[in-house]
Amino acid sequence: MSQVTKSKKTDLTSAFIEQYSLSDKQSSNNALASLRQEAIESFAAKGLPAKKEEEYKYTPITRQLEKQFNSLDVTPSPTPKISAELEKQVKENLVDVEANHLVFVNGHFIESLSTNVSLSDGITLLTLQQAFEEQNEELSAYLGKQADVNSDPFIALNTAMIDDGVFLHVPKNKATEKPVITYFFSDASTDNVIAHPRNLFVVEENAQAQLIEIFHTFGKSSSYNNPVTEVVLKDAAHLHYCKYQNESDAAYHTGTTQILQAQNSHFHGTSISLKGAMIRNNINAVLDAEYCESHMYGLYMLDGQSHVDNHTSVDHKKPNAFSNELYKGIMDDQSKGVFNGKIFVRPNAQKTNAFQSNANILLTDEASIDTKPQLEIWADDVKCSHGATTGQLDAEQMFYLQTRGLSKTQARAVLLKAFAGDVIQHIKTDALLEVIEQEISKRLEKEL
């Protein structure tokens, strides 16, 4: 192992590097060991993002992590004891649908709480640890190839700390008959917890898959989740993807979803964030061939002092591709939202159609949003647009509904559900959609 020079940027950066040095993650897998080494060197060079760093200027995640964690507790949490109470909590939060349910607690796979119903047609669905043992060659061909450790310090940190997650491979012309649902629960009932889940999804030519990632926290101690998901869509592959977060007031999260699309592939992604102390979601799609389609939808519905930051990037590299992006925010109390969406249209990407919209409703004077839609276009024969709006509930619509017999709370709920409906209607799994609708309704029941 070569020596990693410690960063002087923050004590927490040094603590993570020290944790890497003390771990036994330098495995006999040379490719993996090399990937981890590259990652920790990149992390050491960059450190956790500083306050003035442009990409994190509206989300001071480093400062918050330093308040909650120190050099003594940056170790990824050990496998928890599955008590009767924890088992009960997990089962209460599983989506009631026939599916492949893969349950992780504090980053560790819990086989006893997981179910697998459709391993057929050559489809591979393994935990990352299992894949290292059984599919190492195929795993190594894709792992770490899309999520660049030099592009973001949290990707680098995740890669250096790679432990467990999910590996899905759907062969050519095959489809997952049932959704694949991965649950990442944080059990913070007795102590602070940290996890770095890593997922890899490969959908081959003309294959289809439906994937859901759910993040939830138990307990009142602080939790930190730092997941990275890599997605590879081959020619004419279709993927429906959903990331659903409903964590706790003491939950910190920095997650990246990195997608690579080949010709005629379709990506439909929906991101729902309903709770968290400070959440940062990065979702980046690279349209690296003609006739790709990428659809991204997002809803953040915040209250209390929750802070959610959605960063999206759509990179059009080839001609005749289409992307559409719609993110909506509803912010109550002293919550804060951030949206930063980038569309790149490269010189060779003629005939690109790319659209992006961000709309926000502020329910109080204390709630706020920083929104920054961006277009960078180097081609001249394209159709691209972007826009952002921020406002309050329409007073005339509220008045109209109240004159029809609805209370103020009911009128508000009707309008906000309609506003959110433009996003959540794209969730393909009805049972999950029902869960989210119930959570939104419960949130809207409180009086203004």
CSV table of C-alpha atoms in Angstrom, one decimal:
chain,number,residue,atom,x,y,z
A,1,MET,CA,0.0,0.0,0.0
A,2,SER,CA,1.4,3.4,-0.9
A,3,GLN,CA,1.3,6.2,1.6
A,4,VAL,CA,-1.6,8.5,1.4
A,5,THR,CA,-0.9,12.1,2.3
A,6,LYS,CA,-3.4,13.5,4.8
A,7,SER,CA,-5.3,16.5,3.8
A,8,LYS,CA,-5.2,19.5,6.1
A,9,LYS,CA,-8.5,20.9,5.0
A,10,THR,CA,-10.6,19.5,7.8
A,11,ASP,CA,-10.1,17.2,10.8
A,12,LEU,CA,-12.9,15.1,9.6
A,13,THR,CA,-11.2,14.6,6.3
A,14,SER,CA,-8.1,13.3,8.2
A,15,ALA,CA,-10.3,11.1,10.3
A,16,PHE,CA,-11.8,9.4,7.2
A,17,ILE,CA,-8.3,8.9,5.8
A,18,GLU,CA,-7.1,7.5,9.0
A,19,GLN,CA,-10.1,5.1,9.1
A,20,TYR,CA,-9.1,3.9,5.6
A,21,SER,CA,-5.6,3.3,6.6
A,22,LEU,CA,-6.7,1.3,9.6
A,23,SER,CA,-9.1,-0.8,7.7
A,24,ASP,CA,-8.4,-4.1,6.1
A,25,LYS,CA,-9.9,-3.1,2.8
A,26,GLN,CA,-6.8,-3.7,0.8
A,27,SER,CA,-8.2,-6.9,-0.5
A,28,SER,CA,-6.6,-9.6,-2.7
A,29,ASN,CA,-8.7,-8.3,-5.6
A,30,ASN,CA,-6.0,-6.2,-7.3
A,31,ALA,CA,-8.5,-4.2,-9.4
A,32,LEU,CA,-10.6,-3.3,-6.4
A,33,ALA,CA,-7.6,-2.5,-4.3
A,34,SER,CA,-6.3,-0.2,-7.0
A,35,LEU,CA,-9.7,1.5,-7.3
A,36,ARG,CA,-9.8,2.1,-3.6
A,37,GLN,CA,-6.3,3.4,-3.5
A,38,GLU,CA,-7.0,5.9,-6.4
A,39,ALA,CA,-10.1,6.9,-4.5
A,40,ILE,CA,-8.5,7.7,-1.2
A,41,GLU,CA,-5.7,9.6,-2.9
A,42,SER,CA,-8.3,11.7,-4.7
A,43,PHE,CA,-10.2,12.3,-1.4
A,44,ALA,CA,-7.0,13.2,0.4
A,45,ALA,CA,-6.1,15.7,-2.3
A,46,LYS,CA,-9.5,17.4,-2.3
A,47,GLY,CA,-10.8,16.9,1.2
A,48,LEU,CA,-14.3,17.4,2.2
A,49,PRO,CA,-15.8,20.4,0.3
A,50,ALA,CA,-14.9,23.8,1.9
A,51,LYS,CA,-17.5,26.4,2.7
A,52,LYS,CA,-16.7,28.5,-0.4
A,53,GLU,CA,-16.5,25.7,-2.9
A,54,GLU,CA,-19.0,26.5,-5.7
A,55,GLU,CA,-20.6,23.1,-6.0
A,56,TYR,CA,-21.5,23.1,-2.2
A,57,LYS,CA,-21.8,26.8,-1.5
A,58,TYR,CA,-25.5,26.6,-0.6
A,59,THR,CA,-25.1,23.3,1.3
A,60,PRO,CA,-22.5,23.5,4.1
A,61,ILE,CA,-22.5,19.7,4.5
A,62,THR,CA,-18.9,19.5,5.8
A,63,ARG,CA,-19.6,21.9,8.6
A,64,GLN,CA,-22.7,19.9,9.6
A,65,LEU,CA,-20.8,16.6,9.5
A,66,GLU,CA,-18.1,18.0,11.6
A,67,LYS,CA,-20.7,19.0,14.3
A,68,GLN,CA,-22.2,15.5,14.4
A,69,PHE,CA,-19.2,13.3,13.9
A,70,ASN,CA,-15.6,13.3,15.0
A,71,SER,CA,-12.5,11.3,14.5
A,72,LEU,CA,-13.7,8.7,16.9
A,73,ASP,CA,-16.9,7.8,15.1
A,74,VAL,CA,-16.3,7.9,11.4
A,75,THR,CA,-15.9,4.2,11.3
A,76,PRO,CA,-18.7,2.6,9.1
A,77,SER,CA,-21.1,1.1,11.6
A,78,PRO,CA,-20.9,-2.6,12.4
A,79,THR,CA,-23.7,-5.1,11.6
A,80,PRO,CA,-26.5,-4.3,14.0
A,81,LYS,CA,-28.1,-6.8,16.3
A,82,ILE,CA,-31.6,-7.4,14.8
A,83,SER,CA,-33.8,-7.0,17.8
A,84,ALA,CA,-37.5,-7.7,17.8
A,85,GLU,CA,-38.2,-4.0,17.8
A,86,LEU,CA,-35.8,-3.3,14.9
A,87,GLU,CA,-37.3,-6.2,12.9
A,88,LYS,CA,-40.7,-4.8,13.6
A,89,GLN,CA,-39.7,-1.3,12.4
A,90,VAL,CA,-38.1,-2.7,9.2
A,91,LYS,CA,-41.1,-4.8,8.3
A,92,GLU,CA,-43.5,-1.8,8.9
A,93,ASN,CA,-41.5,0.2,6.3
A,94,LEU,CA,-41.3,-2.5,3.6
A,95,VAL,CA,-43.4,-1.6,0.5
A,96,ASP,CA,-46.4,-4.0,0.3
A,97,VAL,CA,-45.7,-5.4,-3.2
A,98,GLU,CA,-44.4,-8.6,-4.6
A,99,ALA,CA,-40.8,-7.7,-5.4
A,100,ASN,CA,-37.2,-8.4,-4.7
A,101,HIS,CA,-36.7,-6.8,-1.3
A,102,LEU,CA,-33.1,-6.3,-0.3
A,103,VAL,CA,-32.7,-5.0,3.2
A,104,PHE,CA,-29.6,-3.2,4.5
A,105,VAL,CA,-29.2,-1.9,8.0
A,106,ASN,CA,-26.3,0.5,8.6
A,107,GLY,CA,-24.9,-0.6,5.3
A,108,HIS,CA,-25.0,-4.3,6.0
A,109,PHE,CA,-27.1,-6.8,4.1
A,110,ILE,CA,-29.7,-8.5,6.4
A,111,GLU,CA,-30.7,-11.7,4.6
A,112,SER,CA,-33.3,-12.7,7.2
A,113,LEU,CA,-35.4,-9.6,6.3
A,114,SER,CA,-34.9,-9.8,2.6
A,115,THR,CA,-36.9,-11.7,0.0
A,116,ASN,CA,-36.2,-12.7,-3.6
A,117,VAL,CA,-39.0,-13.6,-5.9
A,118,SER,CA,-37.8,-13.5,-9.5
A,119,LEU,CA,-34.3,-14.6,-10.1
A,120,SER,CA,-34.9,-16.0,-13.6
A,121,ASP,CA,-33.8,-15.8,-17.2
A,122,GLY,CA,-30.2,-15.4,-16.2
A,123,ILE,CA,-30.8,-12.2,-14.3
A,124,THR,CA,-28.1,-11.6,-11.7
A,125,LEU,CA,-29.1,-10.0,-8.4
A,126,LEU,CA,-26.5,-10.2,-5.7
A,127,THR,CA,-25.2,-8.2,-2.9
A,128,LEU,CA,-21.9,-6.5,-3.7
A,129,GLN,CA,-20.0,-8.8,-1.3
A,130,GLN,CA,-21.6,-11.9,-3.1
A,131,ALA,CA,-20.7,-10.4,-6.5
A,132,PHE,CA,-17.1,-9.9,-5.5
A,133,GLU,CA,-16.9,-13.7,-4.8
A,134,GLU,CA,-19.1,-15.0,-7.6
A,135,GLN,CA,-19.1,-12.4,-10.4
A,136,ASN,CA,-15.8,-10.7,-9.8
A,137,GLU,CA,-14.7,-10.4,-13.4
A,138,GLU,CA,-18.0,-8.9,-14.6
A,139,LEU,CA,-18.2,-6.6,-11.6
A,140,SER,CA,-14.7,-5.3,-12.1
A,141,ALA,CA,-15.6,-4.5,-15.7
A,142,TYR,CA,-18.1,-1.9,-14.6
A,143,LEU,CA,-17.5,-0.9,-11.0
A,144,GLY,CA,-16.0,2.6,-10.7
A,145,LYS,CA,-16.1,3.2,-14.4
A,146,GLN,CA,-19.0,5.8,-14.4
A,147,ALA,CA,-18.7,7.4,-10.9
A,148,ASP,CA,-15.4,9.3,-11.3
A,149,VAL,CA,-13.5,9.5,-8.0
A,150,ASN,CA,-11.9,12.7,-9.2
A,151,SER,CA,-15.2,14.5,-9.8
A,152,ASP,CA,-16.6,14.6,-6.3
A,153,PRO,CA,-15.1,14.0,-2.8
A,154,PHE,CA,-18.1,12.0,-1.6
A,155,ILE,CA,-17.8,9.7,-4.6
A,156,ALA,CA,-14.1,9.3,-3.7
A,157,LEU,CA,-15.0,8.6,-0.1
A,158,ASN,CA,-17.6,6.0,-1.0
A,159,THR,CA,-15.2,4.2,-3.4
A,160,ALA,CA,-12.4,4.1,-0.8
A,161,MET,CA,-14.8,2.7,1.7
A,162,ILE,CA,-16.7,0.3,-0.6
A,163,ASP,CA,-18.3,-2.4,1.5
A,164,ASP,CA,-21.7,-3.7,0.4
A,165,GLY,CA,-24.6,-2.8,-1.8
A,166,VAL,CA,-26.4,-4.4,-4.8
A,167,PHE,CA,-25.2,-5.7,-8.1
A,168,LEU,CA,-27.9,-6.2,-10.7
A,169,HIS,CA,-27.2,-7.5,-14.2
A,170,VAL,CA,-30.1,-7.9,-16.7
A,171,PRO,CA,-29.0,-9.9,-19.8
A,172,LYS,CA,-29.9,-9.0,-23.4
A,173,ASN,CA,-33.7,-9.1,-24.2
A,174,LYS,CA,-34.6,-9.9,-20.6
A,175,ALA,CA,-36.7,-8.0,-18.0
A,176,THR,CA,-37.1,-8.0,-14.3
A,177,GLU,CA,-40.6,-9.4,-13.8
A,178,LYS,CA,-40.9,-7.6,-10.4
A,179,PRO,CA,-39.4,-4.5,-9.1
A,180,VAL,CA,-36.1,-4.6,-7.3
A,181,ILE,CA,-36.4,-2.6,-4.1
A,182,THR,CA,-33.3,-1.9,-2.0
A,183,TYR,CA,-33.8,-0.5,1.5
A,184,PHE,CA,-31.0,1.3,3.3
A,185,PHE,CA,-32.1,1.7,6.9
A,186,SER,CA,-30.1,3.6,9.4
A,187,ASP,CA,-30.5,2.3,13.0
A,188,ALA,CA,-29.6,5.3,15.0
A,189,SER,CA,-31.6,4.3,18.1
A,190,THR,CA,-28.5,4.0,20.4
A,191,ASP,CA,-25.6,5.7,18.6
A,192,ASN,CA,-24.5,7.7,15.6
A,193,VAL,CA,-24.2,5.6,12.4
A,194,ILE,CA,-22.4,5.9,9.1
A,195,ALA,CA,-22.8,3.9,5.9
A,196,HIS,CA,-21.3,4.0,2.4
A,197,PRO,CA,-23.6,1.8,0.2
A,198,ARG,CA,-22.5,1.1,-3.3
A,199,ASN,CA,-24.8,-0.2,-6.1
A,200,LEU,CA,-24.2,-1.2,-9.7
A,201,PHE,CA,-27.0,-1.8,-12.2
A,202,VAL,CA,-26.2,-3.0,-15.7
A,203,VAL,CA,-29.1,-3.4,-18.2
A,204,GLU,CA,-28.0,-5.0,-21.4
A,205,GLU,CA,-29.3,-4.5,-25.0
A,206,ASN,CA,-33.1,-4.3,-25.3
A,207,ALA,CA,-33.5,-5.3,-21.6
A,208,GLN,CA,-35.7,-3.7,-19.0
A,209,ALA,CA,-35.6,-3.2,-15.2
A,210,GLN,CA,-37.4,-1.4,-12.5
A,211,LEU,CA,-35.4,-0.3,-9.5
A,212,ILE,CA,-36.3,1.5,-6.3
A,213,GLU,CA,-33.9,2.8,-3.6
A,214,ILE,CA,-35.4,3.7,-0.2
A,215,PHE,CA,-33.7,5.5,2.7
A,216,HIS,CA,-35.1,5.5,6.1
A,217,THR,CA,-33.8,6.2,9.6
A,218,PHE,CA,-34.8,4.8,13.0
A,219,GLY,CA,-33.9,6.5,16.3
A,220,LYS,CA,-32.8,10.0,17.2
A,221,SER,CA,-29.1,9.8,17.0
A,222,SER,CA,-27.3,11.2,14.0
A,223,SER,CA,-26.9,9.1,10.8
A,224,TYR,CA,-24.8,9.7,7.7
A,225,ASN,CA,-25.5,7.9,4.5
A,226,ASN,CA,-23.1,8.3,1.5
A,227,PRO,CA,-24.4,6.0,-1.3
A,228,VAL,CA,-23.2,5.9,-4.9
A,229,THR,CA,-25.2,4.1,-7.6
A,230,GLU,CA,-23.8,3.4,-11.1
A,231,VAL,CA,-26.2,2.7,-13.9
A,232,VAL,CA,-25.2,1.3,-17.4
A,233,LEU,CA,-27.9,1.2,-20.0
A,234,LYS,CA,-26.9,-0.6,-23.2
A,235,ASP,CA,-28.6,-0.1,-26.6
A,236,ALA,CA,-32.4,0.1,-26.4
A,237,ALA,CA,-32.4,-0.7,-22.6
A,238,HIS,CA,-35.1,0.7,-20.5
A,239,LEU,CA,-34.9,1.6,-16.8
A,240,HIS,CA,-37.5,2.9,-14.4
A,241,TYR,CA,-35.7,4.2,-11.3
A,242,CYS,CA,-36.9,5.8,-8.1
A,243,LYS,CA,-35.0,7.1,-5.1
A,244,TYR,CA,-37.2,7.8,-2.0
A,245,GLN,CA,-35.9,9.4,1.1
A,246,ASN,CA,-37.9,9.9,4.3
A,247,GLU,CA,-35.1,10.0,6.9
A,248,SER,CA,-35.0,11.8,10.2
A,249,ASP,CA,-34.3,15.3,11.6
A,250,ALA,CA,-30.8,14.1,12.4
A,251,ALA,CA,-30.1,12.3,9.1
A,252,TYR,CA,-27.2,13.5,6.8
A,253,HIS,CA,-27.0,12.2,3.2
A,254,THR,CA,-24.7,12.8,0.3
A,255,GLY,CA,-25.7,10.5,-2.6
A,256,THR,CA,-24.8,10.2,-6.3
A,257,THR,CA,-26.6,8.4,-9.1
A,258,GLN,CA,-24.4,8.2,-12.2
A,259,ILE,CA,-26.0,7.0,-15.5
A,260,LEU,CA,-24.4,6.1,-18.8
A,261,GLN,CA,-26.8,5.7,-21.8
A,262,ALA,CA,-26.2,4.0,-25.1
A,263,GLN,CA,-28.2,4.3,-28.3
A,264,ASN,CA,-32.0,4.2,-28.1
A,265,SER,CA,-31.9,3.7,-24.3
A,266,HIS,CA,-34.5,5.2,-22.0
A,267,PHE,CA,-34.0,6.3,-18.4
A,268,HIS,CA,-37.0,7.4,-16.3
A,269,GLY,CA,-35.9,8.6,-12.9
A,270,THR,CA,-37.9,10.0,-10.0
A,271,SER,CA,-36.4,11.4,-6.8
A,272,ILE,CA,-38.6,12.0,-3.7
A,273,SER,CA,-37.1,13.7,-0.6
A,274,LEU,CA,-39.5,14.3,2.3
A,275,LYS,CA,-37.2,14.5,5.4
A,276,GLY,CA,-33.6,14.9,6.5
A,277,ALA,CA,-31.4,17.3,8.4
A,278,MET,CA,-29.2,17.9,5.3
A,279,ILE,CA,-29.6,16.0,2.1
A,280,ARG,CA,-27.5,16.3,-1.1
A,281,ASN,CA,-28.6,14.4,-4.2
A,282,ASN,CA,-26.5,14.3,-7.3
A,283,ILE,CA,-28.0,12.7,-10.4
A,284,ASN,CA,-25.9,12.8,-13.5
A,285,ALA,CA,-26.8,11.3,-16.9
A,286,VAL,CA,-24.5,11.0,-19.8
A,287,LEU,CA,-26.3,10.5,-23.2
A,288,ASP,CA,-23.4,9.0,-25.1
A,289,ALA,CA,-25.2,7.9,-28.3
A,290,GLU,CA,-28.0,8.9,-30.6
A,291,TYR,CA,-31.7,8.6,-29.9
A,292,CYS,CA,-31.4,8.3,-26.1
A,293,GLU,CA,-34.1,9.6,-23.8
A,294,SER,CA,-33.6,10.7,-20.3
A,295,HIS,CA,-36.4,11.8,-18.0
A,296,MET,CA,-35.8,13.1,-14.5
A,297,TYR,CA,-38.5,14.1,-12.1
A,298,GLY,CA,-38.0,15.3,-8.5
A,299,LEU,CA,-40.1,16.4,-5.6
A,300,TYR,CA,-38.8,17.8,-2.3
A,301,MET,CA,-41.4,18.5,0.3
A,302,LEU,CA,-39.8,19.9,3.4
A,303,ASP,CA,-40.7,21.1,6.8
A,304,GLY,CA,-39.0,22.0,10.1
A,305,GLN,CA,-35.4,22.8,9.4
A,306,SER,CA,-34.8,20.2,6.7
A,307,HIS,CA,-32.4,21.1,3.9
A,308,VAL,CA,-32.4,19.3,0.6
A,309,ASP,CA,-30.1,20.1,-2.3
A,310,ASN,CA,-30.7,18.5,-5.7
A,311,HIS,CA,-27.9,18.7,-8.2
A,312,THR,CA,-28.7,17.3,-11.7
A,313,SER,CA,-26.6,17.1,-14.8
A,314,VAL,CA,-27.6,15.9,-18.3
A,315,ASP,CA,-24.7,15.7,-20.7
A,316,HIS,CA,-25.7,15.4,-24.4
A,317,LYS,CA,-22.7,14.1,-26.3
A,318,LYS,CA,-24.3,12.8,-29.5
A,319,PRO,CA,-27.0,14.0,-31.9
A,320,ASN,CA,-30.8,13.3,-31.8
A,321,ALA,CA,-31.2,12.8,-28.1
A,322,PHE,CA,-34.0,14.0,-25.8
A,323,SER,CA,-34.0,15.0,-22.2
A,324,ASN,CA,-36.7,16.3,-20.0
A,325,GLU,CA,-36.4,17.4,-16.4
A,326,LEU,CA,-39.1,18.6,-13.9
A,327,TYR,CA,-38.3,19.3,-10.2
A,328,LYS,CA,-40.8,20.7,-7.8
A,329,GLY,CA,-40.4,21.9,-4.2
A,330,ILE,CA,-42.8,22.6,-1.4
A,331,MET,CA,-41.2,24.2,1.6
A,332,ASP,CA,-42.7,24.9,5.0
A,333,ASP,CA,-41.5,26.2,8.3
A,334,GLN,CA,-37.7,27.1,8.2
A,335,SER,CA,-36.8,24.5,5.6
A,336,LYS,CA,-34.4,25.2,2.8
A,337,GLY,CA,-34.3,23.9,-0.8
A,338,VAL,CA,-31.5,24.0,-3.4
A,339,PHE,CA,-31.8,23.1,-7.0
A,340,ASN,CA,-28.9,23.2,-9.4
A,341,GLY,CA,-29.6,21.7,-12.8
A,342,LYS,CA,-27.1,21.7,-15.7
A,343,ILE,CA,-27.6,20.7,-19.3
A,344,PHE,CA,-24.6,20.3,-21.5
A,345,VAL,CA,-25.0,20.1,-25.3
A,346,ARG,CA,-21.7,19.2,-26.9
A,347,PRO,CA,-20.6,20.4,-30.4
A,348,ASN,CA,-21.5,17.1,-32.0
A,349,ALA,CA,-24.9,16.9,-30.3
A,350,GLN,CA,-27.0,18.5,-33.1
A,351,LYS,CA,-30.8,18.0,-33.1
A,352,THR,CA,-30.8,17.8,-29.3
A,353,ASN,CA,-34.1,18.5,-27.5
A,354,ALA,CA,-33.5,19.3,-23.9
A,355,PHE,CA,-35.9,20.9,-21.4
A,356,GLN,CA,-35.6,21.7,-17.7
A,357,SER,CA,-38.0,23.2,-15.2
A,358,ASN,CA,-37.9,23.9,-11.5
A,359,ALA,CA,-41.0,25.2,-9.6
A,360,ASN,CA,-41.2,26.0,-5.9
A,361,ILE,CA,-43.9,27.0,-3.4
A,362,LEU,CA,-42.9,28.7,-0.2
A,363,LEU,CA,-45.5,28.2,2.6
A,364,THR,CA,-43.8,30.5,5.1
A,365,ASP,CA,-41.7,33.6,5.1
A,366,GLU,CA,-38.9,31.7,6.8
A,367,ALA,CA,-38.6,28.9,4.1
A,368,SER,CA,-36.2,29.5,1.2
A,369,ILE,CA,-35.0,28.2,-2.1
A,370,ASP,CA,-31.8,28.7,-4.1
A,371,THR,CA,-32.4,27.6,-7.7
A,372,LYS,CA,-29.9,27.7,-10.5
A,373,PRO,CA,-30.9,26.2,-13.8
A,374,GLN,CA,-28.1,26.2,-16.4
A,375,LEU,CA,-27.6,25.6,-20.1
A,376,GLU,CA,-24.3,25.2,-21.8
A,377,ILE,CA,-24.7,24.8,-25.5
A,378,TRP,CA,-22.0,24.3,-28.1
A,379,ALA,CA,-24.3,23.2,-31.0
A,380,ASP,CA,-26.4,25.4,-33.2
A,381,ASP,CA,-29.3,23.2,-34.3
A,382,VAL,CA,-31.0,22.4,-31.0
A,383,LYS,CA,-34.2,23.0,-29.0
A,384,CYS,CA,-33.4,23.7,-25.4
A,385,SER,CA,-35.2,25.6,-22.6
A,386,HIS,CA,-35.0,26.0,-18.9
A,387,GLY,CA,-36.8,28.0,-16.3
A,388,ALA,CA,-37.5,28.4,-12.6
A,389,THR,CA,-40.4,29.8,-10.6
A,390,THR,CA,-40.8,30.5,-6.9
A,391,GLY,CA,-44.0,31.7,-5.3
A,392,GLN,CA,-46.8,31.1,-2.8
A,393,LEU,CA,-50.1,29.4,-3.0
A,394,ASP,CA,-52.5,31.2,-5.3
A,395,ALA,CA,-54.8,33.3,-3.2
A,396,GLU,CA,-57.6,33.2,-5.7
A,397,GLN,CA,-57.6,29.4,-6.0
A,398,MET,CA,-57.5,29.1,-2.2
A,399,PHE,CA,-60.5,31.5,-2.0
A,400,TYR,CA,-62.4,29.6,-4.7
A,401,LEU,CA,-62.0,26.3,-2.9
A,402,GLN,CA,-63.0,27.7,0.4
A,403,THR,CA,-66.2,29.2,-1.1
A,404,ARG,CA,-67.0,25.6,-2.1
A,405,GLY,CA,-67.0,24.5,1.5
A,406,LEU,CA,-63.4,23.4,2.0
A,407,SER,CA,-61.5,24.5,5.1
A,408,LYS,CA,-58.3,26.4,4.7
A,409,THR,CA,-56.3,23.2,5.4
A,410,GLN,CA,-58.3,21.2,3.0
A,411,ALA,CA,-58.0,23.8,0.2
A,412,ARG,CA,-54.2,24.0,0.8
A,413,ALA,CA,-54.0,20.2,0.6
A,414,VAL,CA,-55.9,20.0,-2.6
A,415,LEU,CA,-53.6,22.6,-4.3
A,416,LEU,CA,-50.4,21.1,-3.0
A,417,LYS,CA,-51.3,17.5,-3.9
A,418,ALA,CA,-52.1,18.7,-7.5
A,419,PHE,CA,-48.7,20.5,-7.5
A,420,ALA,CA,-46.9,17.4,-6.4
A,421,GLY,CA,-48.9,15.1,-8.6
A,422,ASP,CA,-47.0,16.3,-11.7
A,423,VAL,CA,-43.9,14.5,-10.3
A,424,ILE,CA,-45.2,11.5,-8.4
A,425,GLN,CA,-47.4,10.3,-11.2
A,426,HIS,CA,-44.3,9.1,-12.9
A,427,ILE,CA,-43.6,6.5,-10.1
A,428,LYS,CA,-44.4,3.1,-11.7
A,429,THR,CA,-44.9,1.0,-8.6
A,430,ASP,CA,-48.5,1.6,-7.4
A,431,ALA,CA,-47.8,0.4,-3.9
A,432,LEU,CA,-44.9,2.8,-3.5
A,433,LEU,CA,-46.9,5.6,-5.0
A,434,GLU,CA,-49.6,4.9,-2.4
A,435,VAL,CA,-47.0,5.0,0.4
A,436,ILE,CA,-45.7,8.4,-0.8
A,437,GLU,CA,-49.2,9.8,-1.3
A,438,GLN,CA,-50.2,8.8,2.3
A,439,GLU,CA,-47.0,10.4,3.7
A,440,ILE,CA,-47.8,13.6,1.8
A,441,SER,CA,-51.4,13.7,3.0
A,442,LYS,CA,-50.3,13.1,6.6
A,443,ARG,CA,-47.9,16.1,6.3
A,444,LEU,CA,-50.6,18.3,4.8
A,445,GLU,CA,-53.1,17.5,7.6
A,446,LYS,CA,-51.4,20.0,10.0
A,447,GLU,CA,-52.9,23.4,10.2
A,448,LEU,CA,-51.1,26.5,9.0
